[in-house]
Amino acid sequence: MNTVATQFLDARGLNCPLPILRTKKALNGMAAGETLSILSTDPGSVKDMQAFCKQTRNELVASNANAGEFEFFIRKA
Amino acid sequence: MGASEEIMTKNLDKTQFDQWFDQRFESKMTEREDAHVASLAIIATKGTLDWAYPPFILASTASALGWDVSVFFTFYGLELLKKNLTLEVSPLGNPGMPMKMPFGPQWLKDINWKIPNLVMAGVPGFEKVATGLMHQTVKNNGVATIEELRSACIEADVKLVACQMTVELFGYSPDDFIPEIQDWIGAASFLPVAQKSDVCLFI
């Protein structure tokens, strides 16, 4: 699966709902089909990103967790 | 219904027609649901630092989800629209509020200071201290400030409306408030907005 991101967002250290708000803002400035990579440390962001993508119909291409950090790849619809 | 479909339905028996209708109904409903923009209406009535969070968190998040959002600020909720936010929090009479030190070694941070109401009420400046500690806790945990969340709402076109009556009642000046307030209205203007909303919350 192609998970090469064209935009990056560092949301580490931020708590609910900031990772989602920053993600939305980053996606606003992107073209359809482009992929955004997000780094977060908020455990709540795992479920929130899924819900956010489902609602906004952007595709959550991949989601990884390692050592207290969460990485998401979202392809803009 | 198209002409060809009309002809088609005429030749169907009841079972076939019911089947056709169910399918058609299902697809139309899905179509409508997909085209529907969800909406949230919040009535914000509290003016303390802790109670400032729920309306701004929910409004900003809903707008990030693509929802239409309106927030009606009334009574103490108007404090949340002041140009200079001076929101405070009071642990007095709030046994649910953990009282923990936001700094120092971990063992100190872990202590929940159970302070009797009588003491809290008697110490001058207790709320100022509690407010300072809450600001520090918010900062330590990467939680947004109220200013940040309010700006996020404004940027995302959340409709902020304020209660006209409260301004008169509390003797406020319109100059005390942020210029992004879209309207000064009363209950009769907000209720129809609430009626049409998918989610309506009184906070």
PDB file of C-alpha atoms in Angstrom:
ATOM      1  CA  MET A   1       0.000   0.000   0.000  1.00  0.00           C
ATOM      2  CA  ASN A   2       1.314   3.400  -0.926  1.00  0.00           C
ATOM      3  CA  THR A   3       1.753   5.439   2.249  1.00  0.00           C
ATOM      4  CA  VAL A   4       4.088   8.127   0.977  1.00  0.00           C
ATOM      5  CA  ALA A   5       2.947  11.337   2.597  1.00  0.00           C
ATOM      6  CA  THR A   6       3.235  14.737   0.983  1.00  0.00           C
ATOM      7  CA  GLN A   7       2.387  16.660   4.160  1.00  0.00           C
ATOM      8  CA  PHE A   8       3.438  16.096   7.753  1.00  0.00           C
ATOM      9  CA  LEU A   9       1.810  17.124  10.989  1.00  0.00           C
ATOM     10  CA  ASP A  10       3.480  16.876  14.368  1.00  0.00           C
ATOM     11  CA  ALA A  11       0.690  16.734  16.944  1.00  0.00           C
ATOM     12  CA  ARG A  12       2.848  15.201  19.671  1.00  0.00           C
ATOM     13  CA  GLY A  13       2.184  16.549  23.151  1.00  0.00           C
ATOM     14  CA  LEU A  14      -1.258  17.845  22.128  1.00  0.00           C
ATOM     15  CA  ASN A  15      -4.427  16.544  23.699  1.00  0.00           C
ATOM     16  CA  CYS A  16      -8.058  16.142  22.593  1.00  0.00           C
ATOM     17  CA  PRO A  17      -9.398  17.805  20.453  1.00  0.00           C
ATOM     18  CA  LEU A  18      -6.260  19.541  19.139  1.00  0.00           C
ATOM     19  CA  PRO A  19      -4.880  16.632  17.045  1.00  0.00           C
ATOM     20  CA  ILE A  20      -8.198  16.460  15.175  1.00  0.00           C
ATOM     21  CA  LEU A  21      -8.446  20.242  14.745  1.00  0.00           C
ATOM     22  CA  ARG A  22      -4.869  20.459  13.417  1.00  0.00           C
ATOM     23  CA  THR A  23      -5.499  17.491  11.107  1.00  0.00           C
ATOM     24  CA  LYS A  24      -8.575  19.149   9.678  1.00  0.00           C
ATOM     25  CA  LYS A  25      -6.628  22.376   9.155  1.00  0.00           C
ATOM     26  CA  ALA A  26      -3.766  20.553   7.421  1.00  0.00           C
ATOM     27  CA  LEU A  27      -6.192  18.675   5.155  1.00  0.00           C
ATOM     28  CA  ASN A  28      -7.893  21.941   4.175  1.00  0.00           C
ATOM     29  CA  GLY A  29      -4.695  23.071   2.503  1.00  0.00           C
ATOM     30  CA  MET A  30      -4.211  19.859   0.551  1.00  0.00           C
ATOM     31  CA  ALA A  31      -5.407  18.547  -2.807  1.00  0.00           C
ATOM     32  CA  ALA A  32      -7.594  15.457  -3.139  1.00  0.00           C
ATOM     33  CA  GLY A  33      -5.514  12.275  -3.320  1.00  0.00           C
ATOM     34  CA  GLU A  34      -2.628  13.722  -1.312  1.00  0.00           C
ATOM     35  CA  THR A  35      -1.596  11.930   1.865  1.00  0.00           C
ATOM     36  CA  LEU A  36      -1.065  13.521   5.269  1.00  0.00           C
ATOM     37  CA  SER A  37       1.133  11.895   7.877  1.00  0.00           C
ATOM     38  CA  ILE A  38       0.364  12.684  11.519  1.00  0.00           C
ATOM     39  CA  LEU A  39       2.355  11.937  14.648  1.00  0.00           C
ATOM     40  CA  SER A  40       0.526  12.038  17.968  1.00  0.00           C
ATOM     41  CA  THR A  41       1.036  11.014  21.593  1.00  0.00           C
ATOM     42  CA  ASP A  42      -2.635  11.275  22.623  1.00  0.00           C
ATOM     43  CA  PRO A  43      -3.979   7.710  23.110  1.00  0.00           C
ATOM     44  CA  GLY A  44      -7.484   9.051  22.432  1.00  0.00           C
ATOM     45  CA  SER A  45      -6.439  10.105  18.943  1.00  0.00           C
ATOM     46  CA  VAL A  46      -6.481   6.483  17.736  1.00  0.00           C
ATOM     47  CA  LYS A  47     -10.257   6.162  17.952  1.00  0.00           C
ATOM     48  CA  ASP A  48     -10.806   9.843  17.157  1.00  0.00           C
ATOM     49  CA  MET A  49      -8.872   9.634  13.876  1.00  0.00           C
ATOM     50  CA  GLN A  50     -10.959   6.631  12.814  1.00  0.00           C
ATOM     51  CA  ALA A  51     -14.185   8.462  13.635  1.00  0.00           C
ATOM     52  CA  PHE A  52     -12.939  11.659  11.994  1.00  0.00           C
ATOM     53  CA  CYS A  53     -12.046   9.849   8.752  1.00  0.00           C
ATOM     54  CA  LYS A  54     -15.336   7.956   8.694  1.00  0.00           C
ATOM     55  CA  GLN A  55     -17.327  11.186   9.100  1.00  0.00           C
ATOM     56  CA  THR A  56     -15.310  13.305   6.698  1.00  0.00           C
ATOM     57  CA  ARG A  57     -14.880  10.435   4.190  1.00  0.00           C
ATOM     58  CA  ASN A  58     -11.140  10.834   4.058  1.00  0.00           C
ATOM     59  CA  GLU A  59      -9.307   7.535   3.910  1.00  0.00           C
ATOM     60  CA  LEU A  60      -7.322   6.360   6.913  1.00  0.00           C
ATOM     61  CA  VAL A  61      -4.700   4.503   4.893  1.00  0.00           C
ATOM     62  CA  ALA A  62      -2.628   3.276   7.815  1.00  0.00           C
ATOM     63  CA  SER A  63      -2.358   3.631  11.564  1.00  0.00           C
ATOM     64  CA  ASN A  64       0.664   2.485  13.571  1.00  0.00           C
ATOM     65  CA  ALA A  65       1.528   2.575  17.240  1.00  0.00           C
ATOM     66  CA  ASN A  66       4.990   2.316  18.731  1.00  0.00           C
ATOM     67  CA  ALA A  67       6.476   3.359  22.055  1.00  0.00           C
ATOM     68  CA  GLY A  68       3.667   5.696  23.068  1.00  0.00           C
ATOM     69  CA  GLU A  69       3.557   7.421  19.680  1.00  0.00           C
ATOM     70  CA  PHE A  70       0.852   7.027  17.121  1.00  0.00           C
ATOM     71  CA  GLU A  71       1.278   7.519  13.401  1.00  0.00           C
ATOM     72  CA  PHE A  72      -1.578   8.012  10.974  1.00  0.00           C
ATOM     73  CA  PHE A  73      -1.713   8.313   7.208  1.00  0.00           C
ATOM     74  CA  ILE A  74      -4.791   9.993   5.824  1.00  0.00           C
ATOM     75  CA  ARG A  75      -5.512  10.306   2.125  1.00  0.00           C
ATOM     76  CA  LYS A  76      -7.666  13.309   1.357  1.00  0.00           C
ATOM     77  CA  ALA A  77     -10.899  12.457  -0.422  1.00  0.00           C
TER      78      ALA A  77
ATOM     79  CA  MET B   1     -40.482   8.183 -11.363  1.00  0.00           C
ATOM     80  CA  GLY B   2     -39.448   7.815 -15.022  1.00  0.00           C
ATOM     81  CA  ALA B   3     -41.955   6.775 -17.696  1.00  0.00           C
ATOM     82  CA  SER B   4     -40.256   3.440 -18.316  1.00  0.00           C
ATOM     83  CA  GLU B   5     -40.265   2.651 -14.629  1.00  0.00           C
ATOM     84  CA  GLU B   6     -43.956   3.502 -14.446  1.00  0.00           C
ATOM     85  CA  ILE B   7     -44.710   1.008 -17.190  1.00  0.00           C
ATOM     86  CA  MET B   8     -42.517  -1.523 -15.465  1.00  0.00           C
ATOM     87  CA  THR B   9     -44.310  -1.182 -12.115  1.00  0.00           C
ATOM     88  CA  LYS B  10     -47.699  -1.680 -13.781  1.00  0.00           C
ATOM     89  CA  ASN B  11     -46.690  -5.185 -14.800  1.00  0.00           C
ATOM     90  CA  LEU B  12     -45.471  -6.164 -11.350  1.00  0.00           C
ATOM     91  CA  ASP B  13     -47.493  -8.220  -8.934  1.00  0.00           C
ATOM     92  CA  LYS B  14     -47.747  -7.098  -5.318  1.00  0.00           C
ATOM     93  CA  THR B  15     -44.723  -9.006  -4.040  1.00  0.00           C
ATOM     94  CA  GLN B  16     -42.582  -7.736  -6.879  1.00  0.00           C
ATOM     95  CA  PHE B  17     -43.827  -4.214  -6.374  1.00  0.00           C
ATOM     96  CA  ASP B  18     -43.099  -4.329  -2.634  1.00  0.00           C
ATOM     97  CA  GLN B  19     -39.630  -5.602  -3.368  1.00  0.00           C
ATOM     98  CA  TRP B  20     -39.026  -2.856  -5.895  1.00  0.00           C
ATOM     99  CA  PHE B  21     -40.364  -0.221  -3.494  1.00  0.00           C
ATOM    100  CA  ASP B  22     -38.219  -1.426  -0.583  1.00  0.00           C
ATOM    101  CA  GLN B  23     -35.082  -1.314  -2.675  1.00  0.00           C
ATOM    102  CA  ARG B  24     -35.930   2.080  -4.112  1.00  0.00           C
ATOM    103  CA  PHE B  25     -36.810   3.456  -0.679  1.00  0.00           C
ATOM    104  CA  GLU B  26     -33.575   2.151   0.796  1.00  0.00           C
ATOM    105  CA  SER B  27     -31.432   3.710  -1.929  1.00  0.00           C
ATOM    106  CA  LYS B  28     -33.302   7.043  -1.722  1.00  0.00           C
ATOM    107  CA  MET B  29     -32.868   7.126   2.042  1.00  0.00           C
ATOM    108  CA  THR B  30     -29.145   6.413   1.724  1.00  0.00           C
ATOM    109  CA  GLU B  31     -28.878   9.145  -0.902  1.00  0.00           C
ATOM    110  CA  ARG B  32     -30.577  11.622   1.418  1.00  0.00           C
ATOM    111  CA  GLU B  33     -28.465  10.595   4.366  1.00  0.00           C
ATOM    112  CA  ASP B  34     -25.256  11.028   2.369  1.00  0.00           C
ATOM    113  CA  ALA B  35     -26.300  14.486   1.232  1.00  0.00           C
ATOM    114  CA  HIS B  36     -27.305  15.568   4.734  1.00  0.00           C
ATOM    115  CA  VAL B  37     -25.002  17.942   6.571  1.00  0.00           C
ATOM    116  CA  ALA B  38     -25.180  17.205  10.297  1.00  0.00           C
ATOM    117  CA  SER B  39     -25.790  20.108  12.645  1.00  0.00           C
ATOM    118  CA  LEU B  40     -25.123  20.890  16.278  1.00  0.00           C
ATOM    119  CA  ALA B  41     -26.763  23.559  18.427  1.00  0.00           C
ATOM    120  CA  ILE B  42     -25.293  24.323  21.841  1.00  0.00           C
ATOM    121  CA  ILE B  43     -26.676  26.535  24.572  1.00  0.00           C
ATOM    122  CA  ALA B  44     -23.712  27.672  26.697  1.00  0.00           C
ATOM    123  CA  THR B  45     -24.796  28.968  30.076  1.00  0.00           C
ATOM    124  CA  LYS B  46     -21.725  28.688  32.332  1.00  0.00           C
ATOM    125  CA  GLY B  47     -18.943  31.194  32.772  1.00  0.00           C
ATOM    126  CA  THR B  48     -16.204  29.345  34.635  1.00  0.00           C
ATOM    127  CA  LEU B  49     -12.908  28.031  33.272  1.00  0.00           C
ATOM    128  CA  ASP B  50     -13.881  24.372  33.626  1.00  0.00           C
ATOM    129  CA  TRP B  51     -17.314  24.803  32.056  1.00  0.00           C
ATOM    130  CA  ALA B  52     -15.858  26.817  29.191  1.00  0.00           C
ATOM    131  CA  TYR B  53     -14.300  23.643  27.780  1.00  0.00           C
ATOM    132  CA  PRO B  54     -17.287  21.471  26.799  1.00  0.00           C
ATOM    133  CA  PRO B  55     -19.001  23.955  24.458  1.00  0.00           C
ATOM    134  CA  PHE B  56     -15.788  25.004  22.711  1.00  0.00           C
ATOM    135  CA  ILE B  57     -14.403  21.451  22.442  1.00  0.00           C
ATOM    136  CA  LEU B  58     -17.645  20.070  21.050  1.00  0.00           C
ATOM    137  CA  ALA B  59     -18.219  23.018  18.704  1.00  0.00           C
ATOM    138  CA  SER B  60     -14.688  22.997  17.271  1.00  0.00           C
ATOM    139  CA  THR B  61     -14.653  19.224  16.886  1.00  0.00           C
ATOM    140  CA  ALA B  62     -18.076  19.145  15.243  1.00  0.00           C
ATOM    141  CA  SER B  63     -16.956  21.779  12.756  1.00  0.00           C
ATOM    142  CA  ALA B  64     -13.827  19.693  12.019  1.00  0.00           C
ATOM    143  CA  LEU B  65     -16.185  16.820  11.219  1.00  0.00           C
ATOM    144  CA  GLY B  66     -17.899  19.080   8.708  1.00  0.00           C
ATOM    145  CA  TRP B  67     -21.002  19.809  10.782  1.00  0.00           C
ATOM    146  CA  ASP B  68     -22.895  23.085  10.869  1.00  0.00           C
ATOM    147  CA  VAL B  69     -22.506  24.479  14.360  1.00  0.00           C
ATOM    148  CA  SER B  70     -24.277  27.252  16.280  1.00  0.00           C
ATOM    149  CA  VAL B  71     -23.617  28.201  19.887  1.00  0.00           C
ATOM    150  CA  PHE B  72     -26.010  30.419  21.815  1.00  0.00           C
ATOM    151  CA  PHE B  73     -24.308  32.082  24.795  1.00  0.00           C
ATOM    152  CA  THR B  74     -26.636  33.150  27.539  1.00  0.00           C
ATOM    153  CA  PHE B  75     -26.357  34.269  31.161  1.00  0.00           C
ATOM    154  CA  TYR B  76     -22.864  33.462  32.534  1.00  0.00           C
ATOM    155  CA  GLY B  77     -22.005  31.880  29.204  1.00  0.00           C
ATOM    156  CA  LEU B  78     -21.477  35.398  27.859  1.00  0.00           C
ATOM    157  CA  GLU B  79     -18.219  35.487  29.833  1.00  0.00           C
ATOM    158  CA  LEU B  80     -16.857  33.096  27.206  1.00  0.00           C
ATOM    159  CA  LEU B  81     -17.240  35.756  24.521  1.00  0.00           C
ATOM    160  CA  LYS B  82     -15.390  38.560  26.308  1.00  0.00           C
ATOM    161  CA  LYS B  83     -12.410  40.077  24.520  1.00  0.00           C
ATOM    162  CA  ASN B  84     -10.321  39.527  27.621  1.00  0.00           C
ATOM    163  CA  LEU B  85     -11.060  36.144  29.088  1.00  0.00           C
ATOM    164  CA  THR B  86     -10.690  36.193  32.854  1.00  0.00           C
ATOM    165  CA  LEU B  87     -12.327  32.847  33.544  1.00  0.00           C
ATOM    166  CA  GLU B  88     -11.810  31.278  36.919  1.00  0.00           C
ATOM    167  CA  VAL B  89     -12.552  27.920  38.455  1.00  0.00           C
ATOM    168  CA  SER B  90     -13.862  27.278  41.944  1.00  0.00           C
ATOM    169  CA  PRO B  91     -13.322  23.982  43.758  1.00  0.00           C
ATOM    170  CA  LEU B  92     -15.749  25.187  46.435  1.00  0.00           C
ATOM    171  CA  GLY B  93     -18.811  22.976  46.533  1.00  0.00           C
ATOM    172  CA  ASN B  94     -17.376  20.762  43.785  1.00  0.00           C
ATOM    173  CA  PRO B  95     -16.312  17.480  45.426  1.00  0.00           C
ATOM    174  CA  GLY B  96     -15.717  15.939  41.993  1.00  0.00           C
ATOM    175  CA  MET B  97     -12.788  18.211  41.262  1.00  0.00           C
ATOM    176  CA  PRO B  98      -9.402  16.607  41.903  1.00  0.00           C
ATOM    177  CA  MET B  99      -7.061  18.987  43.727  1.00  0.00           C
ATOM    178  CA  LYS B 100      -3.586  18.022  42.627  1.00  0.00           C
ATOM    179  CA  MET B 101      -0.309  19.902  42.340  1.00  0.00           C
ATOM    180  CA  PRO B 102       0.721  20.360  38.708  1.00  0.00           C
ATOM    181  CA  PHE B 103       4.393  20.498  39.631  1.00  0.00           C
ATOM    182  CA  GLY B 104       6.965  18.917  41.933  1.00  0.00           C
ATOM    183  CA  PRO B 105       7.987  15.273  42.240  1.00  0.00           C
ATOM    184  CA  GLN B 106       5.494  12.583  41.179  1.00  0.00           C
ATOM    185  CA  TRP B 107       4.582  11.582  44.758  1.00  0.00           C
ATOM    186  CA  LEU B 108       3.518  15.179  45.419  1.00  0.00           C
ATOM    187  CA  LYS B 109       1.546  15.383  42.134  1.00  0.00           C
ATOM    188  CA  ASP B 110      -0.297  12.191  43.046  1.00  0.00           C
ATOM    189  CA  ILE B 111      -1.727  13.577  46.275  1.00  0.00           C
ATOM    190  CA  ASN B 112      -5.381  14.622  46.022  1.00  0.00           C
ATOM    191  CA  TRP B 113      -5.697  17.435  48.545  1.00  0.00           C
ATOM    192  CA  LYS B 114      -9.041  17.071  50.208  1.00  0.00           C
ATOM    193  CA  ILE B 115      -9.606  20.589  51.458  1.00  0.00           C
ATOM    194  CA  PRO B 116     -12.790  21.226  53.487  1.00  0.00           C
ATOM    195  CA  ASN B 117     -15.280  23.691  51.985  1.00  0.00           C
ATOM    196  CA  LEU B 118     -15.017  25.787  55.127  1.00  0.00           C
ATOM    197  CA  VAL B 119     -11.289  26.313  54.560  1.00  0.00           C
ATOM    198  CA  MET B 120     -11.715  27.011  50.824  1.00  0.00           C
ATOM    199  CA  ALA B 121     -14.397  29.561  51.579  1.00  0.00           C
ATOM    200  CA  GLY B 122     -12.319  31.232  54.277  1.00  0.00           C
ATOM    201  CA  VAL B 123      -8.985  31.638  52.502  1.00  0.00           C
ATOM    202  CA  PRO B 124      -8.848  34.871  50.479  1.00  0.00           C
ATOM    203  CA  GLY B 125      -7.692  34.324  46.892  1.00  0.00           C
ATOM    204  CA  PHE B 126      -8.380  30.581  46.990  1.00  0.00           C
ATOM    205  CA  GLU B 127     -10.052  30.677  43.568  1.00  0.00           C
ATOM    206  CA  LYS B 128      -7.129  32.620  42.102  1.00  0.00           C
ATOM    207  CA  VAL B 129      -4.761  29.881  43.290  1.00  0.00           C
ATOM    208  CA  ALA B 130      -7.037  27.091  42.028  1.00  0.00           C
ATOM    209  CA  THR B 131      -7.330  28.879  38.669  1.00  0.00           C
ATOM    210  CA  GLY B 132      -3.538  29.246  38.437  1.00  0.00           C
ATOM    211  CA  LEU B 133      -3.084  25.552  39.169  1.00  0.00           C
ATOM    212  CA  MET B 134      -5.687  24.620  36.551  1.00  0.00           C
ATOM    213  CA  HIS B 135      -3.927  26.739  33.912  1.00  0.00           C
ATOM    214  CA  GLN B 136      -0.678  24.944  34.755  1.00  0.00           C
ATOM    215  CA  THR B 137      -2.351  21.520  34.580  1.00  0.00           C
ATOM    216  CA  VAL B 138      -3.866  22.389  31.188  1.00  0.00           C
ATOM    217  CA  LYS B 139      -0.437  23.462  29.920  1.00  0.00           C
ATOM    218  CA  ASN B 140       1.335  20.366  31.288  1.00  0.00           C
ATOM    219  CA  ASN B 141      -1.099  18.060  29.527  1.00  0.00           C
ATOM    220  CA  GLY B 142      -1.104  19.702  26.108  1.00  0.00           C
ATOM    221  CA  VAL B 143      -4.769  20.602  26.481  1.00  0.00           C
ATOM    222  CA  ALA B 144      -5.819  23.619  24.420  1.00  0.00           C
ATOM    223  CA  THR B 145      -6.479  26.961  26.082  1.00  0.00           C
ATOM    224  CA  ILE B 146      -9.974  28.416  25.834  1.00  0.00           C
ATOM    225  CA  GLU B 147      -8.577  31.183  23.597  1.00  0.00           C
ATOM    226  CA  GLU B 148      -7.190  28.539  21.213  1.00  0.00           C
ATOM    227  CA  LEU B 149     -10.451  26.611  21.054  1.00  0.00           C
ATOM    228  CA  ARG B 150     -12.469  29.791  20.582  1.00  0.00           C
ATOM    229  CA  SER B 151     -10.194  30.864  17.718  1.00  0.00           C
ATOM    230  CA  ALA B 152     -10.563  27.395  16.179  1.00  0.00           C
ATOM    231  CA  CYS B 153     -14.353  27.807  16.314  1.00  0.00           C
ATOM    232  CA  ILE B 154     -14.190  31.242  14.720  1.00  0.00           C
ATOM    233  CA  GLU B 155     -11.857  30.029  11.975  1.00  0.00           C
ATOM    234  CA  ALA B 156     -14.168  27.113  11.252  1.00  0.00           C
ATOM    235  CA  ASP B 157     -17.207  29.403  10.903  1.00  0.00           C
ATOM    236  CA  VAL B 158     -18.967  28.196  14.008  1.00  0.00           C
ATOM    237  CA  LYS B 159     -21.909  30.556  14.420  1.00  0.00           C
ATOM    238  CA  LEU B 160     -21.493  32.350  17.746  1.00  0.00           C
ATOM    239  CA  VAL B 161     -24.650  34.113  18.862  1.00  0.00           C
ATOM    240  CA  ALA B 162     -25.282  35.902  22.119  1.00  0.00           C
ATOM    241  CA  CYS B 163     -28.291  36.589  24.283  1.00  0.00           C
ATOM    242  CA  GLN B 164     -29.420  40.196  24.019  1.00  0.00           C
ATOM    243  CA  MET B 165     -31.381  40.074  27.255  1.00  0.00           C
ATOM    244  CA  THR B 166     -28.327  39.039  29.303  1.00  0.00           C
ATOM    245  CA  VAL B 167     -26.409  42.088  28.128  1.00  0.00           C
ATOM    246  CA  GLU B 168     -29.139  44.342  29.460  1.00  0.00           C
ATOM    247  CA  LEU B 169     -29.573  42.281  32.605  1.00  0.00           C
ATOM    248  CA  PHE B 170     -25.925  42.297  33.632  1.00  0.00           C
ATOM    249  CA  GLY B 171     -25.253  45.795  32.324  1.00  0.00           C
ATOM    250  CA  TYR B 172     -22.570  44.713  29.872  1.00  0.00           C
ATOM    251  CA  SER B 173     -21.282  46.925  27.115  1.00  0.00           C
ATOM    252  CA  PRO B 174     -21.225  45.416  23.602  1.00  0.00           C
ATOM    253  CA  ASP B 175     -17.615  46.673  23.369  1.00  0.00           C
ATOM    254  CA  ASP B 176     -16.576  44.099  25.993  1.00  0.00           C
ATOM    255  CA  PHE B 177     -17.177  41.287  23.518  1.00  0.00           C
ATOM    256  CA  ILE B 178     -15.319  39.870  20.525  1.00  0.00           C
ATOM    257  CA  PRO B 179     -16.484  41.282  17.182  1.00  0.00           C
ATOM    258  CA  GLU B 180     -16.967  37.768  15.747  1.00  0.00           C
ATOM    259  CA  ILE B 181     -20.346  37.425  17.494  1.00  0.00           C
ATOM    260  CA  GLN B 182     -22.647  36.997  14.528  1.00  0.00           C
ATOM    261  CA  ASP B 183     -25.855  38.098  16.135  1.00  0.00           C
ATOM    262  CA  TRP B 184     -27.499  39.299  19.343  1.00  0.00           C
ATOM    263  CA  ILE B 185     -30.695  37.348  19.660  1.00  0.00           C
ATOM    264  CA  GLY B 186     -33.321  35.968  22.020  1.00  0.00           C
ATOM    265  CA  ALA B 187     -34.840  32.576  22.755  1.00  0.00           C
ATOM    266  CA  ALA B 188     -37.374  32.917  19.946  1.00  0.00           C
ATOM    267  CA  SER B 189     -34.566  33.195  17.407  1.00  0.00           C
ATOM    268  CA  PHE B 190     -32.466  30.342  18.721  1.00  0.00           C
ATOM    269  CA  LEU B 191     -35.168  27.744  19.308  1.00  0.00           C
ATOM    270  CA  PRO B 192     -35.918  27.300  15.577  1.00  0.00           C
ATOM    271  CA  VAL B 193     -32.159  26.701  15.030  1.00  0.00           C
ATOM    272  CA  ALA B 194     -32.198  24.134  17.831  1.00  0.00           C
ATOM    273  CA  GLN B 195     -35.320  22.540  16.376  1.00  0.00           C
ATOM    274  CA  LYS B 196     -33.629  21.882  13.045  1.00  0.00           C
ATOM    275  CA  SER B 197     -30.403  20.614  14.551  1.00  0.00           C
ATOM    276  CA  ASP B 198     -29.490  16.936  14.743  1.00  0.00           C
ATOM    277  CA  VAL B 199     -27.831  17.395  18.117  1.00  0.00           C
ATOM    278  CA  CYS B 200     -28.823  20.006  20.677  1.00  0.00           C
ATOM    279  CA  LEU B 201     -26.977  20.390  23.969  1.00  0.00           C
ATOM    280  CA  PHE B 202     -27.591  22.583  26.995  1.00  0.00           C
ATOM    281  CA  ILE B 203     -24.312  23.191  28.776  1.00  0.00           C
TER     282      ILE B 203
END
